[in-house]
Structures are given as structure tokens and as C-alpha cells.
């Protein structure tokens, strides 16, 4: 029997479950702190995608359109994705990525990027199975203030 995954826009009422997913991803946040972040993304028109199985949110993906000077079209980026551990390996992540690719292509993006911490080797293999290739290095710096 094939599992049916519904991919749709996140809703503000789902802040508690999204906070739980972010905590499982290693970014602990409570629903009250997450809610204004979610509102900001919704206001920017970059509504996170959620994966739902039998009315239960089992995954989330955030995305961003980056206008750039060095390419003829904007770059789409997956900024975070997490699938509940008990649902990994069942196609939920692939469904989220495909939906993000479709959404970003519709927004004019001609390239998709995803960033992933060096320690997340399983995630790297997952994205490579979906056709993503290592193409550079991301450097980060925490800013004061």
C-alpha cells in the first residue's frame, strides 16, 4: 500500500508542531518564539511547506528566492528541511524537495541550492540521490548585535 503524503503551505496554528520538528533538527525553539518567524515568512510570500500524512504534520521545508547579479535568474534555496525521525526513508523528504523545486521554478529560479552542515552526511547522501551536487563551500560568521 502506497503512503499518501500531502504537501501544502504551513499554517500559523501549526507553530507548536513546527517548533518540535525544529528542535528535533537541533534548533530548539518554543512555539511562541517560532510564531513570529513563521508570520514573517508568510508575509514575505515564502510560506514554509509541510508534509502531512493522515492529518499529522510529519515534515517541514523552508525556502527562499535569492535575486543575484551573477546569474540571469534568481537562485532558489532550501534553507531548512526536517522530517520526523519515524517518517524518514518513506519518501516524505523527496516529496517536500520536489514541491519546493516546483514552487521555486514557478518563481523564476533556474538553480536550486541547499546548505547542509558538514556533519549531516546522511542528508548529503539524500540530496545527492535527488540530483544535487557539491558545488561550493559555505562560510558563516555570527554578527554582533
PDB file of C-alpha atoms in Angstrom:
ATOM      1  CA  UNK A   1       0.000   0.000   0.000  1.00  0.00           C
ATOM      2  CA  UNK A   2       1.413   3.378  -1.031  1.00  0.00           C
ATOM      3  CA  UNK A   3       1.575   6.116   1.595  1.00  0.00           C
ATOM      4  CA  UNK A   4      -0.174   9.355   0.626  1.00  0.00           C
ATOM      5  CA  UNK A   5       1.796  12.487   1.538  1.00  0.00           C
ATOM      6  CA  UNK A   6       0.046  15.821   1.174  1.00  0.00           C
ATOM      7  CA  UNK A   7       2.377  18.801   0.691  1.00  0.00           C
ATOM      8  CA  UNK A   8       0.847  22.170   1.483  1.00  0.00           C
ATOM      9  CA  UNK A   9       1.611  25.591   2.944  1.00  0.00           C
ATOM     10  CA  UNK A  10       2.220  25.746   6.687  1.00  0.00           C
ATOM     11  CA  UNK A  11      -0.363  27.426   8.871  1.00  0.00           C
ATOM     12  CA  UNK A  12       0.258  29.647  11.915  1.00  0.00           C
ATOM     13  CA  UNK A  13      -1.730  27.213  14.067  1.00  0.00           C
ATOM     14  CA  UNK A  14       0.984  24.619  13.366  1.00  0.00           C
ATOM     15  CA  UNK A  15       3.688  26.610  15.176  1.00  0.00           C
ATOM     16  CA  UNK A  16       3.850  24.075  18.051  1.00  0.00           C
ATOM     17  CA  UNK A  17       4.460  21.065  15.791  1.00  0.00           C
ATOM     18  CA  UNK A  18       6.934  23.043  13.651  1.00  0.00           C
ATOM     19  CA  UNK A  19       8.791  24.028  16.828  1.00  0.00           C
ATOM     20  CA  UNK A  20       9.002  20.339  17.727  1.00  0.00           C
ATOM     21  CA  UNK A  21      10.412  19.480  14.312  1.00  0.00           C
ATOM     22  CA  UNK A  22      12.983  22.288  14.552  1.00  0.00           C
ATOM     23  CA  UNK A  23      14.030  21.035  17.996  1.00  0.00           C
ATOM     24  CA  UNK A  24      14.496  17.526  16.567  1.00  0.00           C
ATOM     25  CA  UNK A  25      16.663  19.133  13.862  1.00  0.00           C
ATOM     26  CA  UNK A  26      18.921  20.593  16.556  1.00  0.00           C
ATOM     27  CA  UNK A  27      17.442  24.095  16.682  1.00  0.00           C
ATOM     28  CA  UNK A  28      15.379  24.223  19.877  1.00  0.00           C
ATOM     29  CA  UNK A  29      12.687  26.892  19.827  1.00  0.00           C
ATOM     30  CA  UNK A  30       9.319  27.130  21.514  1.00  0.00           C
ATOM     31  CA  UNK A  31       6.119  27.833  19.603  1.00  0.00           C
ATOM     32  CA  UNK A  32       5.859  31.405  20.929  1.00  0.00           C
ATOM     33  CA  UNK A  33       9.305  32.253  19.538  1.00  0.00           C
ATOM     34  CA  UNK A  34       8.702  30.395  16.278  1.00  0.00           C
ATOM     35  CA  UNK A  35       5.322  32.011  15.535  1.00  0.00           C
ATOM     36  CA  UNK A  36       6.698  35.495  14.595  1.00  0.00           C
ATOM     37  CA  UNK A  37       9.317  33.848  12.362  1.00  0.00           C
ATOM     38  CA  UNK A  38       6.580  31.908  10.612  1.00  0.00           C
ATOM     39  CA  UNK A  39       4.491  35.102  10.280  1.00  0.00           C
ATOM     40  CA  UNK A  40       7.478  36.876   8.704  1.00  0.00           C
ATOM     41  CA  UNK A  41       7.992  34.116   6.126  1.00  0.00           C
ATOM     42  CA  UNK A  42       4.286  34.107   5.300  1.00  0.00           C
ATOM     43  CA  UNK A  43       4.392  37.899   4.917  1.00  0.00           C
ATOM     44  CA  UNK A  44       7.341  37.622   2.528  1.00  0.00           C
ATOM     45  CA  UNK A  45       5.431  35.126   0.391  1.00  0.00           C
ATOM     46  CA  UNK A  46       7.862  32.334   1.264  1.00  0.00           C
ATOM     47  CA  UNK A  47       5.473  30.157   3.228  1.00  0.00           C
ATOM     48  CA  UNK A  48       7.140  27.006   4.561  1.00  0.00           C
ATOM     49  CA  UNK A  49       5.895  23.732   3.117  1.00  0.00           C
ATOM     50  CA  UNK A  50       4.641  20.964   5.372  1.00  0.00           C
ATOM     51  CA  UNK A  51       4.256  17.270   4.675  1.00  0.00           C
ATOM     52  CA  UNK A  52       1.066  15.812   6.097  1.00  0.00           C
ATOM     53  CA  UNK A  53       0.177  12.131   6.462  1.00  0.00           C
ATOM     54  CA  UNK A  54      -3.314  11.325   7.778  1.00  0.00           C
ATOM     55  CA  UNK A  55      -3.742  14.908   9.119  1.00  0.00           C
ATOM     56  CA  UNK A  56      -0.395  14.751  11.007  1.00  0.00           C
ATOM     57  CA  UNK A  57       2.426  17.133  10.064  1.00  0.00           C
ATOM     58  CA  UNK A  58       5.494  14.919   9.672  1.00  0.00           C
ATOM     59  CA  UNK A  59       7.906  17.290   7.912  1.00  0.00           C
ATOM     60  CA  UNK A  60       8.670  20.897   7.085  1.00  0.00           C
ATOM     61  CA  UNK A  61      10.775  22.646   4.458  1.00  0.00           C
ATOM     62  CA  UNK A  62      11.652  26.337   4.332  1.00  0.00           C
ATOM     63  CA  UNK A  63      12.770  28.003   1.132  1.00  0.00           C
ATOM     64  CA  UNK A  64      13.965  31.334  -0.217  1.00  0.00           C
ATOM     65  CA  UNK A  65      14.304  33.107  -3.562  1.00  0.00           C
ATOM     66  CA  UNK A  66      17.619  34.956  -3.897  1.00  0.00           C
ATOM     67  CA  UNK A  67      17.910  37.542  -6.667  1.00  0.00           C
ATOM     68  CA  UNK A  68      21.535  37.685  -7.843  1.00  0.00           C
ATOM     69  CA  UNK A  69      23.652  39.731 -10.240  1.00  0.00           C
ATOM     70  CA  UNK A  70      25.887  36.910 -11.411  1.00  0.00           C
ATOM     71  CA  UNK A  71      23.129  34.728 -12.918  1.00  0.00           C
ATOM     72  CA  UNK A  72      20.342  35.531 -15.364  1.00  0.00           C
ATOM     73  CA  UNK A  73      17.659  34.231 -12.978  1.00  0.00           C
ATOM     74  CA  UNK A  74      17.145  34.077  -9.219  1.00  0.00           C
ATOM     75  CA  UNK A  75      18.546  31.191  -7.182  1.00  0.00           C
ATOM     76  CA  UNK A  76      16.200  29.053  -5.114  1.00  0.00           C
ATOM     77  CA  UNK A  77      17.416  27.723  -1.818  1.00  0.00           C
ATOM     78  CA  UNK A  78      16.175  25.164   0.645  1.00  0.00           C
ATOM     79  CA  UNK A  79      17.026  26.838   3.942  1.00  0.00           C
ATOM     80  CA  UNK A  80      15.888  24.037   6.251  1.00  0.00           C
ATOM     81  CA  UNK A  81      14.186  20.691   5.985  1.00  0.00           C
ATOM     82  CA  UNK A  82      13.329  18.203   8.673  1.00  0.00           C
ATOM     83  CA  UNK A  83      11.229  15.062   8.599  1.00  0.00           C
ATOM     84  CA  UNK A  84      10.137  13.417  11.843  1.00  0.00           C
ATOM     85  CA  UNK A  85      12.549  10.563  12.524  1.00  0.00           C
ATOM     86  CA  UNK A  86       9.836   7.914  12.427  1.00  0.00           C
ATOM     87  CA  UNK A  87       8.878   9.033   8.902  1.00  0.00           C
ATOM     88  CA  UNK A  88      12.353   9.182   7.355  1.00  0.00           C
ATOM     89  CA  UNK A  89      13.091   6.858   4.453  1.00  0.00           C
ATOM     90  CA  UNK A  90       9.457   6.782   3.283  1.00  0.00           C
ATOM     91  CA  UNK A  91       9.561   9.457   0.570  1.00  0.00           C
ATOM     92  CA  UNK A  92       8.410  12.376   2.703  1.00  0.00           C
ATOM     93  CA  UNK A  93      11.639  14.373   2.228  1.00  0.00           C
ATOM     94  CA  UNK A  94      11.693  13.692  -1.513  1.00  0.00           C
ATOM     95  CA  UNK A  95       8.088  14.898  -1.785  1.00  0.00           C
ATOM     96  CA  UNK A  96       8.959  18.104   0.089  1.00  0.00           C
ATOM     97  CA  UNK A  97      12.008  18.757  -2.123  1.00  0.00           C
ATOM     98  CA  UNK A  98      10.031  18.144  -5.320  1.00  0.00           C
ATOM     99  CA  UNK A  99       7.315  20.563  -4.178  1.00  0.00           C
ATOM    100  CA  UNK A 100       9.961  23.182  -3.332  1.00  0.00           C
ATOM    101  CA  UNK A 101      11.636  22.715  -6.728  1.00  0.00           C
ATOM    102  CA  UNK A 102       8.293  23.223  -8.470  1.00  0.00           C
ATOM    103  CA  UNK A 103       7.465  26.284  -6.406  1.00  0.00           C
ATOM    104  CA  UNK A 104      10.885  27.868  -6.949  1.00  0.00           C
ATOM    105  CA  UNK A 105      10.839  27.141 -10.683  1.00  0.00           C
ATOM    106  CA  UNK A 106       7.438  28.867 -10.838  1.00  0.00           C
ATOM    107  CA  UNK A 107       9.040  31.873  -9.092  1.00  0.00           C
ATOM    108  CA  UNK A 108      11.637  32.102 -11.895  1.00  0.00           C
ATOM    109  CA  UNK A 109      14.554  30.298 -10.264  1.00  0.00           C
ATOM    110  CA  UNK A 110      16.854  28.428 -12.631  1.00  0.00           C
ATOM    111  CA  UNK A 111      19.116  26.889  -9.968  1.00  0.00           C
ATOM    112  CA  UNK A 112      18.364  25.210  -6.648  1.00  0.00           C
ATOM    113  CA  UNK A 113      20.759  25.161  -3.729  1.00  0.00           C
ATOM    114  CA  UNK A 114      20.651  23.543  -0.340  1.00  0.00           C
ATOM    115  CA  UNK A 115      23.002  24.110   2.545  1.00  0.00           C
ATOM    116  CA  UNK A 116      23.721  21.345   4.988  1.00  0.00           C
ATOM    117  CA  UNK A 117      26.120  21.180   7.894  1.00  0.00           C
ATOM    118  CA  UNK A 118      29.268  19.129   7.290  1.00  0.00           C
ATOM    119  CA  UNK A 119      28.205  16.678   9.998  1.00  0.00           C
ATOM    120  CA  UNK A 120      24.909  15.778   8.265  1.00  0.00           C
ATOM    121  CA  UNK A 121      26.358  13.122   5.969  1.00  0.00           C
ATOM    122  CA  UNK A 122      23.070  11.221   5.618  1.00  0.00           C
ATOM    123  CA  UNK A 123      21.421  14.440   4.431  1.00  0.00           C
ATOM    124  CA  UNK A 124      24.196  14.933   1.875  1.00  0.00           C
ATOM    125  CA  UNK A 125      23.592  11.439   0.500  1.00  0.00           C
ATOM    126  CA  UNK A 126      19.832  12.109   0.405  1.00  0.00           C
ATOM    127  CA  UNK A 127      20.253  15.289  -1.659  1.00  0.00           C
ATOM    128  CA  UNK A 128      22.782  13.598  -3.951  1.00  0.00           C
ATOM    129  CA  UNK A 129      20.225  10.840  -4.659  1.00  0.00           C
ATOM    130  CA  UNK A 130      17.857  13.632  -5.758  1.00  0.00           C
ATOM    131  CA  UNK A 131      20.431  15.003  -8.207  1.00  0.00           C
ATOM    132  CA  UNK A 132      22.118  17.674  -6.108  1.00  0.00           C
ATOM    133  CA  UNK A 133      25.897  18.004  -6.452  1.00  0.00           C
ATOM    134  CA  UNK A 134      28.512  19.506  -4.203  1.00  0.00           C
ATOM    135  CA  UNK A 135      29.223  22.851  -5.852  1.00  0.00           C
ATOM    136  CA  UNK A 136      30.966  25.043  -3.321  1.00  0.00           C
ATOM    137  CA  UNK A 137      31.687  25.870   0.258  1.00  0.00           C
ATOM    138  CA  UNK A 138      29.530  27.963   2.563  1.00  0.00           C
ATOM    139  CA  UNK A 139      31.315  30.056   5.163  1.00  0.00           C
ATOM    140  CA  UNK A 140      29.500  31.650   8.084  1.00  0.00           C
ATOM    141  CA  UNK A 141      30.136  34.300  10.685  1.00  0.00           C
ATOM    142  CA  UNK A 142      27.984  35.277  13.651  1.00  0.00           C
ATOM    143  CA  UNK A 143      27.331  39.016  13.666  1.00  0.00           C
ATOM    144  CA  UNK A 144      27.284  41.093  16.826  1.00  0.00           C
ATOM    145  CA  UNK A 145      24.007  42.721  17.812  1.00  0.00           C
TER     146      UNK A 145
END
